Short mmCIF file of C-alpha atoms in Angstrom, two decimals:
data_model
loop_
_atom_site.label_atom_id
_atom_site.label_comp_id
_atom_site.label_asym_id
_atom_site.label_seq_id
_atom_site.Cartn_x
_atom_site.Cartn_y
_atom_site.Cartn_z
CA MET A 667 33.40 8.09 -56.29
CA GLY A 668 33.19 7.87 -52.95
CA GLN A 669 33.92 4.10 -50.97
CA PRO A 670 31.10 1.96 -49.17
CA THR A 671 29.12 3.35 -46.52
CA ASP A 672 30.38 1.03 -44.04
CA THR A 673 34.16 2.28 -44.71
CA VAL A 674 35.96 3.01 -40.88
CA LYS A 675 39.50 4.04 -42.61
CA TYR A 676 40.56 6.65 -45.76
CA ILE A 677 43.80 6.00 -47.14
CA LEU A 678 45.60 7.70 -50.10
CA PRO A 679 48.49 6.55 -51.89
CA GLU A 680 51.58 7.84 -51.29
CA ASP A 681 51.70 9.63 -54.77
CA LYS A 682 48.82 11.76 -53.12
CA ILE A 683 51.06 13.13 -50.34
CA PRO A 684 50.60 17.07 -51.37
CA ALA A 685 52.83 18.65 -53.66
CA ALA A 686 53.02 22.30 -51.93
CA TRP A 687 51.74 23.85 -48.53
CA TYR A 688 49.02 26.25 -48.47
CA ASN A 689 49.02 29.50 -47.95
CA ILE A 690 45.78 30.95 -46.27
CA GLN A 691 47.51 35.00 -46.72
CA ALA A 692 47.06 35.22 -49.95
CA ASP A 693 43.37 34.83 -49.22
CA LEU A 694 42.48 36.38 -46.19
CA PRO A 695 40.00 39.71 -46.49
CA ALA A 696 42.42 41.72 -44.40
CA PRO A 697 46.47 41.29 -44.09
CA VAL A 698 48.07 40.48 -40.34
CA PRO A 699 49.36 43.49 -38.26
CA PRO A 700 52.83 43.42 -38.75
CA VAL A 701 55.73 41.95 -36.70
CA LEU A 702 57.82 44.78 -35.01
CA HIS A 703 61.33 45.42 -33.94
CA PRO A 704 61.13 45.57 -29.95
CA GLY A 705 63.73 48.65 -30.12
CA THR A 706 62.65 50.76 -33.23
CA GLY A 707 58.83 49.68 -33.30
CA GLN A 708 59.45 49.52 -36.54
CA PRO A 709 58.00 46.71 -39.49
CA ILE A 710 61.16 43.61 -38.63
CA THR A 711 63.28 42.76 -41.83
CA PRO A 712 64.47 40.09 -43.04
CA ALA A 713 67.99 41.10 -42.37
CA ASP A 714 66.46 40.97 -38.30
CA LEU A 715 65.58 37.74 -38.49
CA ALA A 716 68.49 36.42 -40.18
CA PRO A 717 70.61 35.57 -36.87
CA LEU A 718 67.86 32.92 -35.67
CA PHE A 719 66.29 31.42 -38.54
CA PRO A 720 67.26 29.90 -42.19
CA ALA A 721 66.95 32.23 -45.41
CA ALA A 722 64.20 29.67 -46.70
CA ILE A 723 61.87 29.62 -43.44
CA ILE A 724 62.24 33.43 -43.21
CA GLU A 725 60.90 34.08 -47.09
CA GLN A 726 58.09 31.46 -45.85
CA GLU A 727 57.20 33.81 -43.04
CA VAL A 728 56.65 36.82 -44.82
CA SER A 729 55.03 34.86 -48.01
CA GLN A 730 51.89 36.00 -49.43
CA GLU A 731 52.11 33.28 -52.08
CA ARG A 732 49.07 31.18 -51.73
CA TRP A 733 51.35 28.15 -52.53
CA ILE A 734 54.81 26.71 -51.45
CA GLU A 735 56.77 23.99 -52.75
CA ILE A 736 57.22 21.10 -50.97
CA PRO A 737 61.04 20.35 -51.85
CA SER A 738 61.44 16.49 -52.95
CA PRO A 739 63.90 15.90 -49.89
CA VAL A 740 60.93 16.88 -47.19
CA ARG A 741 58.61 14.78 -49.47
CA SER A 742 60.41 11.63 -49.67
CA ILE A 743 60.82 11.46 -45.44
CA TYR A 744 56.71 12.92 -45.09
CA ARG A 745 56.12 9.19 -47.16
CA GLN A 746 57.37 7.71 -44.16
CA TRP A 747 54.28 8.25 -42.14
CA ARG A 748 52.06 10.38 -44.96
CA PRO A 749 49.41 10.40 -46.09
CA ALA A 750 48.25 9.77 -42.60
CA PRO A 751 45.15 7.82 -42.02
CA LEU A 752 41.43 9.73 -41.79
CA TYR A 753 39.33 7.50 -39.74
CA ARG A 754 35.34 7.38 -39.68
CA ALA A 755 34.20 7.31 -35.90
CA ARG A 756 31.39 4.74 -36.66
CA ARG A 757 31.88 3.63 -33.07
CA LEU A 758 32.25 6.55 -31.15
CA GLU A 759 28.78 7.76 -32.98
CA LYS A 760 27.16 4.37 -31.62
CA ALA A 761 28.51 4.96 -28.15
CA LEU A 762 27.08 8.35 -28.58
CA ASP A 763 23.64 7.45 -29.99
CA THR A 764 24.00 10.35 -32.36
CA PRO A 765 22.95 11.00 -35.83
CA ALA A 766 26.61 12.77 -36.56
CA LYS A 767 29.31 11.80 -38.14
CA ILE A 768 31.97 11.81 -37.00
CA TYR A 769 36.09 11.68 -38.43
CA TYR A 770 39.29 12.30 -37.03
CA LYS A 771 42.41 12.84 -38.92
CA TYR A 772 44.82 11.25 -36.86
CA GLU A 773 48.66 12.25 -36.77
CA GLY A 774 50.15 9.53 -34.18
CA VAL A 775 51.04 7.49 -37.05
CA SER A 776 54.41 9.58 -37.30
CA PRO A 777 57.59 8.56 -35.99
CA ALA A 778 57.27 11.19 -32.91
CA GLY A 779 53.42 10.29 -32.50
CA SER A 780 51.99 13.51 -33.40
CA HIS A 781 51.89 15.95 -35.82
CA LYS A 782 54.83 18.36 -34.77
CA PRO A 783 57.37 16.16 -37.44
CA ASN A 784 55.54 18.17 -40.20
CA THR A 785 57.41 21.11 -39.71
CA ALA A 786 60.43 19.64 -37.86
CA VAL A 787 61.42 17.70 -40.82
CA PRO A 788 61.27 20.94 -43.39
CA GLN A 789 62.99 23.51 -40.64
CA ALA A 790 65.72 20.74 -40.42
CA TYR A 791 66.21 20.35 -44.15
CA TYR A 792 66.31 24.06 -44.65
CA SER A 793 69.20 24.22 -41.66
CA ALA A 794 71.19 21.67 -43.00
CA ILE A 795 71.43 23.21 -46.51
CA GLU A 796 72.24 26.15 -45.59
CA GLY A 797 75.34 24.71 -43.40
CA VAL A 798 73.70 25.34 -39.74
CA LYS A 799 75.31 22.63 -37.06
CA ARG A 800 72.72 23.17 -34.11
CA LEU A 801 68.92 23.65 -33.82
CA THR A 802 67.81 24.87 -30.30
CA THR A 803 64.15 25.40 -28.86
CA GLU A 804 61.84 24.91 -26.44
CA THR A 805 59.15 21.93 -25.59
CA GLY A 806 56.06 21.81 -23.28
CA ALA A 807 55.02 18.15 -23.41
CA GLY A 808 57.55 17.15 -25.78
CA GLN A 809 56.43 15.98 -28.81
CA TRP A 810 57.80 19.13 -30.52
CA GLY A 811 61.00 17.97 -29.02
CA SER A 812 61.54 14.77 -30.14
CA SER A 813 59.80 15.89 -33.59
CA LEU A 814 62.77 17.97 -34.08
CA ALA A 815 65.05 15.38 -32.43
CA PHE A 816 63.69 12.69 -34.72
CA ALA A 817 64.27 15.74 -37.80
CA GLY A 818 67.71 16.47 -35.91
CA ALA A 819 69.12 13.01 -36.13
CA LEU A 820 67.81 12.75 -40.04
CA PHE A 821 70.12 15.57 -40.90
CA ASN A 822 73.15 15.33 -38.52
CA LEU A 823 72.22 18.35 -36.48
CA GLU A 824 72.70 18.72 -33.11
CA ILE A 825 69.35 19.14 -30.98
CA HIS A 826 69.57 21.19 -27.76
CA VAL A 827 66.21 21.03 -26.07
CA TYR A 828 64.84 23.62 -23.28
CA MET A 829 61.98 21.60 -21.86
CA VAL A 830 59.76 23.14 -19.58
CA LYS A 831 60.43 22.08 -16.26
CA VAL A 832 56.84 20.42 -14.74
CA SER A 833 57.09 18.38 -17.90
CA TYR A 834 60.51 17.24 -17.48
CA GLN A 835 59.44 15.48 -14.42
CA GLN A 836 56.45 14.47 -15.18
CA LYS A 837 56.78 13.10 -18.73
CA PRO A 838 60.14 10.70 -18.76
CA TYR A 839 59.16 8.66 -21.56
CA ARG A 840 59.34 11.77 -24.09
CA ARG A 841 62.77 13.20 -22.66
CA ALA A 842 64.25 9.62 -23.35
CA LEU A 843 62.96 9.80 -26.36
CA MET A 844 64.59 13.01 -27.05
CA GLU A 845 67.86 11.68 -25.98
CA ALA A 846 67.47 8.67 -27.81
CA TYR A 847 67.23 10.37 -30.77
CA GLY A 848 70.35 12.43 -29.80
CA ALA A 849 69.13 15.32 -28.66
CA ARG A 850 70.79 17.09 -25.25
CA VAL A 851 67.32 18.02 -23.38
CA VAL A 852 67.31 20.43 -20.39
CA ALA A 853 64.79 21.44 -17.90
CA SER A 854 63.59 25.27 -17.82
CA PRO A 855 64.48 27.71 -16.20
CA SER A 856 67.61 26.39 -16.22
CA GLY A 857 71.17 27.92 -15.11
CA GLU A 858 72.57 27.74 -18.43
CA THR A 859 71.22 31.00 -19.63
CA ASN A 860 70.50 34.65 -18.57
CA ALA A 861 67.29 34.33 -19.49
CA GLY A 862 67.44 30.89 -17.05
CA ARG A 863 69.26 32.11 -14.18
CA GLU A 864 67.02 35.35 -14.06
CA ILE A 865 63.59 33.71 -13.40
CA LEU A 866 65.43 31.31 -11.07
CA LYS A 867 66.20 34.10 -8.64
CA GLN A 868 62.94 35.47 -8.53
CA HIS A 869 61.09 31.88 -8.54
CA PRO A 870 63.52 29.49 -7.13
CA ASP A 871 60.42 26.95 -7.51
CA SER A 872 59.34 27.92 -11.06
CA THR A 873 57.51 24.83 -12.68
CA GLY A 874 58.50 26.82 -16.29
CA SER A 875 56.06 28.20 -19.60
CA LEU A 876 56.81 27.88 -22.64
CA GLY A 877 57.30 31.53 -22.96
CA ILE A 878 60.54 30.67 -20.79
CA ALA A 879 62.11 28.01 -22.53
CA ILE A 880 62.19 30.05 -25.91
CA SER A 881 64.20 32.87 -23.74
CA GLU A 882 66.29 30.23 -23.09
CA ALA A 883 66.59 28.92 -26.64
CA VAL A 884 66.61 31.77 -28.81
CA GLU A 885 69.25 33.26 -26.39
CA ILE A 886 71.76 30.63 -26.95
CA ALA A 887 70.94 30.21 -30.66
CA ALA A 888 71.42 34.56 -30.80
CA GLN A 889 75.10 33.61 -29.85
CA ASP A 890 76.72 31.64 -32.04
CA ASP A 891 76.47 31.95 -36.17
CA SER A 892 76.61 28.45 -36.72
CA THR A 893 73.28 28.18 -34.86
CA LYS A 894 69.93 29.04 -35.33
CA TYR A 895 66.34 28.05 -33.64
CA ALA A 896 63.30 26.64 -34.50
CA LEU A 897 60.08 27.06 -33.25
CA GLY A 898 57.49 23.96 -33.19
CA SER A 899 54.35 26.24 -33.33
CA VAL A 900 52.62 30.31 -33.75
CA LEU A 901 55.06 31.50 -36.42
CA ASN A 902 53.55 31.70 -39.90
CA HIS A 903 55.72 28.92 -41.49
CA VAL A 904 55.16 26.67 -38.94
CA LEU A 905 50.83 26.70 -39.67
CA LEU A 906 52.20 27.16 -43.16
CA HIS A 907 53.92 23.27 -43.65
CA GLN A 908 51.23 21.88 -40.88
CA THR A 909 48.35 22.57 -44.06
CA VAL A 910 49.49 19.18 -45.16
CA ILE A 911 47.11 17.62 -42.92
CA GLY A 912 44.21 19.30 -44.39
CA LEU A 913 44.83 18.94 -47.70
CA GLU A 914 44.73 15.35 -47.19
CA SER A 915 41.75 15.63 -45.43
CA LEU A 916 40.50 17.71 -48.09
CA ALA A 917 41.15 14.63 -50.78
CA GLN A 918 39.91 11.70 -48.16
CA LEU A 919 36.27 13.22 -47.38
CA GLU A 920 35.94 13.63 -50.91
CA LEU A 921 36.52 9.35 -50.90
CA ALA A 922 33.90 9.49 -48.12
CA GLY A 923 31.80 11.41 -50.56
CA ASP A 924 31.42 14.11 -48.01
CA TYR A 925 32.38 17.51 -46.46
CA PRO A 926 32.50 18.66 -42.83
CA ASP A 927 30.44 21.24 -41.46
CA ILE A 928 32.23 22.04 -38.61
CA ILE A 929 36.08 21.76 -37.95
CA ILE A 930 38.02 21.15 -34.49
CA GLY A 931 41.04 21.43 -33.17
CA CYS A 932 42.78 22.29 -29.72
CA THR A 933 44.86 25.23 -29.60
CA GLY A 934 48.42 25.63 -27.68
CA GLY A 935 50.57 27.93 -30.14
CA GLY A 936 47.90 27.11 -33.21
CA SER A 937 49.91 24.96 -35.11
CA ASN A 938 47.91 21.55 -35.40
CA PHE A 939 44.49 23.14 -35.74
CA ALA A 940 45.75 26.15 -38.67
CA GLY A 941 47.08 22.86 -40.48
CA ILE A 942 43.43 21.33 -40.65
CA ALA A 943 41.92 24.32 -40.57
CA PHE A 944 43.40 26.46 -43.18
CA PRO A 945 42.89 24.31 -46.73
CA PHE A 946 38.82 24.45 -45.65
CA MET A 947 39.06 27.82 -44.88
CA GLY A 948 40.60 29.04 -48.12
CA ALA A 949 38.37 27.17 -49.85
CA GLN A 950 35.68 28.82 -48.23
CA LEU A 951 37.40 32.40 -48.53
CA ARG A 952 37.75 32.13 -52.39
CA GLY A 953 33.75 30.92 -51.97
CA GLU A 954 34.51 27.25 -53.69
CA THR A 955 32.76 25.30 -50.85
CA PRO A 956 28.93 26.04 -47.97
CA PRO A 957 30.47 27.26 -45.13
CA VAL A 958 32.10 25.50 -42.15
CA ARG A 959 32.04 26.33 -38.81
CA PHE A 960 35.49 26.53 -37.29
CA VAL A 961 36.30 25.64 -33.52
CA ALA A 962 39.65 25.98 -31.59
CA VAL A 963 39.80 24.42 -28.28
CA GLU A 964 42.38 25.36 -25.34
CA PRO A 965 42.91 24.76 -21.62
CA ALA A 966 40.73 26.73 -18.84
CA ALA A 967 44.08 26.77 -16.99
CA CYS A 968 45.06 29.16 -20.52
CA PRO A 969 42.57 30.71 -22.02
CA THR A 970 44.52 32.62 -24.53
CA LEU A 971 41.58 33.03 -27.31
CA THR A 972 39.05 33.14 -25.00
CA LYS A 973 39.98 35.32 -22.36
CA GLY A 974 43.37 36.99 -23.28
CA LYS A 975 43.70 40.87 -24.88
CA TYR A 976 44.41 40.85 -28.46
CA ALA A 977 47.51 43.01 -28.56
CA TYR A 978 51.32 43.50 -28.95
CA ASP A 979 53.24 41.34 -26.87
CA TYR A 980 56.45 39.67 -26.79
CA GLY A 981 56.43 35.87 -27.71
CA ASP A 982 59.03 35.04 -24.48
CA THR A 983 58.96 35.80 -20.96
CA ALA A 984 62.54 37.19 -21.24
CA HIS A 985 61.30 39.76 -23.96
CA LEU A 986 64.33 38.64 -26.20
CA THR A 987 61.40 38.61 -29.62
CA PRO A 988 59.87 40.50 -31.91
CA LEU A 989 57.10 42.35 -30.80
CA VAL A 990 53.57 40.30 -32.30
CA LYS A 991 50.02 40.89 -32.27
CA MET A 992 48.14 38.39 -30.99
CA HIS A 993 45.45 36.89 -28.36
CA THR A 994 47.86 36.84 -25.18
CA LEU A 995 47.56 36.34 -21.32
CA GLY A 996 50.74 38.53 -20.77
CA SER A 997 54.28 37.18 -21.46
CA SER A 998 54.73 36.56 -18.20
CA PHE A 999 52.12 34.71 -17.07
CA VAL A 1000 52.68 30.76 -15.99
CA PRO A 1001 50.50 28.50 -16.54
CA GLN A 1002 49.34 25.86 -13.84
CA GLY A 1003 51.40 23.07 -14.64
CA ILE A 1004 48.11 20.98 -16.15
CA HIS A 1005 49.17 17.58 -18.06
CA ALA A 1006 48.31 18.89 -21.21
CA GLY A 1007 52.01 20.82 -21.52
CA GLY A 1008 51.82 22.07 -25.20
CA LEU A 1009 48.97 23.91 -24.70
CA ARG A 1010 50.27 25.99 -21.71
CA TYR A 1011 51.65 29.05 -23.80
CA HIS A 1012 50.29 32.71 -22.89
CA GLY A 1013 50.39 33.74 -26.23
CA MET A 1014 48.75 32.26 -29.67
CA ALA A 1015 49.78 32.66 -33.36
CA PRO A 1016 49.52 36.01 -34.51
CA LEU A 1017 47.61 34.39 -37.75
CA LEU A 1018 45.40 32.46 -35.80
CA SER A 1019 44.61 35.46 -33.33
CA HIS A 1020 44.09 37.75 -36.72
CA ILE A 1021 41.15 35.26 -38.11
CA VAL A 1022 39.61 35.18 -35.04
CA GLU A 1023 39.13 38.55 -34.69
CA LEU A 1024 38.06 38.45 -38.43
CA GLY A 1025 35.30 36.04 -36.57
CA LEU A 1026 35.74 33.10 -38.71
CA ILE A 1027 36.70 30.95 -35.63
CA GLU A 1028 34.84 30.04 -32.35
CA PRO A 1029 37.50 29.86 -29.23
CA ARG A 1030 36.22 27.69 -26.33
CA ALA A 1031 37.90 26.16 -23.53
CA HIS A 1032 37.52 22.99 -21.48
CA THR A 1033 38.33 21.57 -18.18
CA GLN A 1034 41.46 19.41 -17.21
CA LEU A 1035 39.17 16.47 -15.97
CA ASP A 1036 36.03 16.57 -18.59
CA CYS A 1037 39.01 16.57 -21.49
CA PHE A 1038 40.63 13.15 -19.96
CA ALA A 1039 36.67 11.75 -19.81
CA ALA A 1040 36.52 12.23 -23.04
CA GLY A 1041 39.75 11.25 -24.30
CA VAL A 1042 39.18 8.15 -22.11
CA ALA A 1043 35.76 7.58 -23.65
CA PHE A 1044 37.77 7.84 -27.08
CA ALA A 1045 39.84 4.93 -26.50
CA ARG A 1046 37.51 2.92 -24.90
CA THR A 1047 35.15 3.39 -28.65
CA GLU A 1048 38.19 3.75 -31.28
CA GLY A 1049 41.10 1.95 -29.64
CA ILE A 1050 43.54 5.16 -29.80
CA MET A 1051 44.44 6.87 -26.66
CA PRO A 1052 44.59 10.56 -27.39
CA ALA A 1053 47.85 12.69 -26.28
CA PRO A 1054 46.16 15.05 -22.93
CA GLU A 1055 46.34 18.45 -26.02
CA ALA A 1056 44.28 16.48 -28.56
CA ASN A 1057 41.66 15.49 -25.46
CA HIS A 1058 40.95 19.11 -26.15
CA ALA A 1059 39.49 18.43 -29.85
CA VAL A 1060 37.94 14.83 -28.72
CA LYS A 1061 35.92 17.03 -26.14
CA ALA A 1062 34.77 19.68 -28.38
CA ALA A 1063 33.59 16.61 -30.79
CA ILE A 1064 31.71 15.01 -28.63
CA ASP A 1065 29.86 17.91 -27.47
CA GLU A 1066 28.69 18.51 -30.54
CA ALA A 1067 27.79 15.02 -31.76
CA LEU A 1068 25.69 15.25 -28.70
CA ARG A 1069 23.84 18.30 -29.58
CA CYS A 1070 23.13 17.01 -32.86
CA LYS A 1071 21.43 14.24 -30.60
CA GLU A 1072 19.48 17.44 -28.61
CA GLU A 1073 18.31 18.87 -31.78
CA GLY A 1074 17.39 15.81 -34.28
CA THR A 1075 19.91 17.29 -36.85
CA SER A 1076 23.00 15.42 -38.69
CA LYS A 1077 25.73 17.38 -39.09
CA THR A 1078 29.82 16.56 -40.18
CA VAL A 1079 32.29 16.94 -37.83
CA LEU A 1080 35.94 16.88 -38.38
CA PHE A 1081 38.50 16.81 -35.86
CA ASN A 1082 42.32 16.93 -35.55
CA LEU A 1083 43.79 13.42 -33.32
CA CYS A 1084 47.19 15.33 -33.42
CA GLY A 1085 49.03 13.00 -30.99
CA HIS A 1086 48.47 9.99 -29.58
CA GLY A 1087 48.92 9.64 -25.32
CA HIS A 1088 51.95 6.33 -24.96
CA PHE A 1089 54.16 8.85 -23.10
CA ASP A 1090 51.71 10.12 -20.91
CA MET A 1091 50.22 7.36 -19.44
CA GLN A 1092 51.34 8.89 -16.10
CA ALA A 1093 48.50 11.68 -16.76
CA TYR A 1094 46.06 8.44 -17.14
CA ILE A 1095 47.12 7.19 -14.54
CA ASP A 1096 46.72 10.03 -12.10
CA TYR A 1097 43.40 10.95 -13.50
CA GLN A 1098 41.96 7.11 -13.06
CA ALA A 1099 43.37 7.21 -9.46
CA GLY A 1100 41.34 10.44 -9.07
CA LYS A 1101 44.49 12.53 -8.51
CA LEU A 1102 43.88 15.33 -10.85
CA ARG A 1103 42.68 18.67 -10.01
CA ASP A 1104 40.79 21.39 -12.53
CA THR A 1105 42.98 24.59 -12.22
CA GLU A 1106 41.31 27.55 -13.46
CA TYR A 1107 43.39 30.54 -14.79
CA SER A 1108 44.02 32.82 -11.70
CA ALA A 1109 42.59 36.09 -13.11
CA GLU A 1110 44.51 38.35 -10.40
CA GLU A 1111 48.11 36.94 -12.38
CA VAL A 1112 46.83 37.65 -15.82
CA ALA A 1113 45.51 41.22 -14.96
CA MET A 1114 49.86 41.69 -13.72
CA ALA A 1115 50.84 40.58 -16.57
CA LEU A 1116 48.71 42.21 -18.94
CA ALA A 1117 49.67 45.38 -16.58
CA GLY A 1118 53.76 44.80 -18.47
CA LEU A 1119 52.30 44.96 -21.96
CA PRO A 1120 54.77 46.64 -24.01
CA ALA A 1121 53.21 50.32 -25.22
CA VAL A 1122 53.00 50.32 -28.68
CA GLY A 1123 52.04 53.58 -30.89
#
């Protein structure tokens, strides 16, 4: 039975935390193209991944099973903030004068303030039980880095974070949070790695990118048997862990007596979008539910899905990673230093890219100023200040609600508010002062980067 029609917040009890993650690969009509070894060009094996990831993570990365059990120690930690609330945005609806119903899943209630601990905790858990002592990683805006630092503190792991330099400079409080949790944070590109030194030799004033930071983190992990690498987005196991978002949303919308017509998430590497969308998409693929439009929103300054090429490419700038087939702007492309640092990645999750190619997802891109305007409008009605990344989903949700107003139709819109902006206030200060600028991606730089795509037979 649904809750009263004026309900704003839908809460699930702790015993409704999902017991298993959902793996959409079990329901896809066509398999994802294989990941290739950069040296041989052949599909990689679990042994190829062993220097970087613990065994359980590798098993999840290649699994085709529909449901993968969440270990009880992980579920126990999830209880600190999960199930996360689902809100009906009634005040925003009223301000827009729209017949649409807008719901948002709020992941900013986690200790780190975003959806990222959903995967940081299991990655740290699996590493700890395998005897790993240290994890290296990259981070853009710092949401992933702070989440892994939090998880590392819980499992007594040393955490070493390479933070994209422009975000390192823009977001000192996110860096301070990582250090408070016990992590070591280094601006990337740095002089600590061969990859970083090579970039600095060519571009001494480089603002960095996620691709560069990944290269540095992978290089360090590969040199030490007691160190593994942890990734906050892109790979299959990361998207898998995030499906707790959508699984909870399914149950909460049942409480509301509603079901979405449109599901929206921002996309950088693809994890938070996959987290909210995949459980609904899987139900649709199995023929259990009515059709839903899935909208993936990215920054116009780094339009991977909307203007990138679907091709095999490296996941990092120094070409230390395997080759994955994904939408890419080229591994050497360095996006402009927009404040949505978590969306400044040259590629996209191979699984998500594949599903876009299947025609199941509508990608779109928005400019920085439009997204900040949407975020401020949301804060003034709903009271939550979104992270710059989440503003992209807010913008798309508002657009869909206004379309309903123009057409005189009532649609149910669900979006993932993947994190709060409390550590991003300088971005809002700059926006209010008129200092932010819209930056389009450089077509010339992308063309140069795409010219360097690896040759794959």
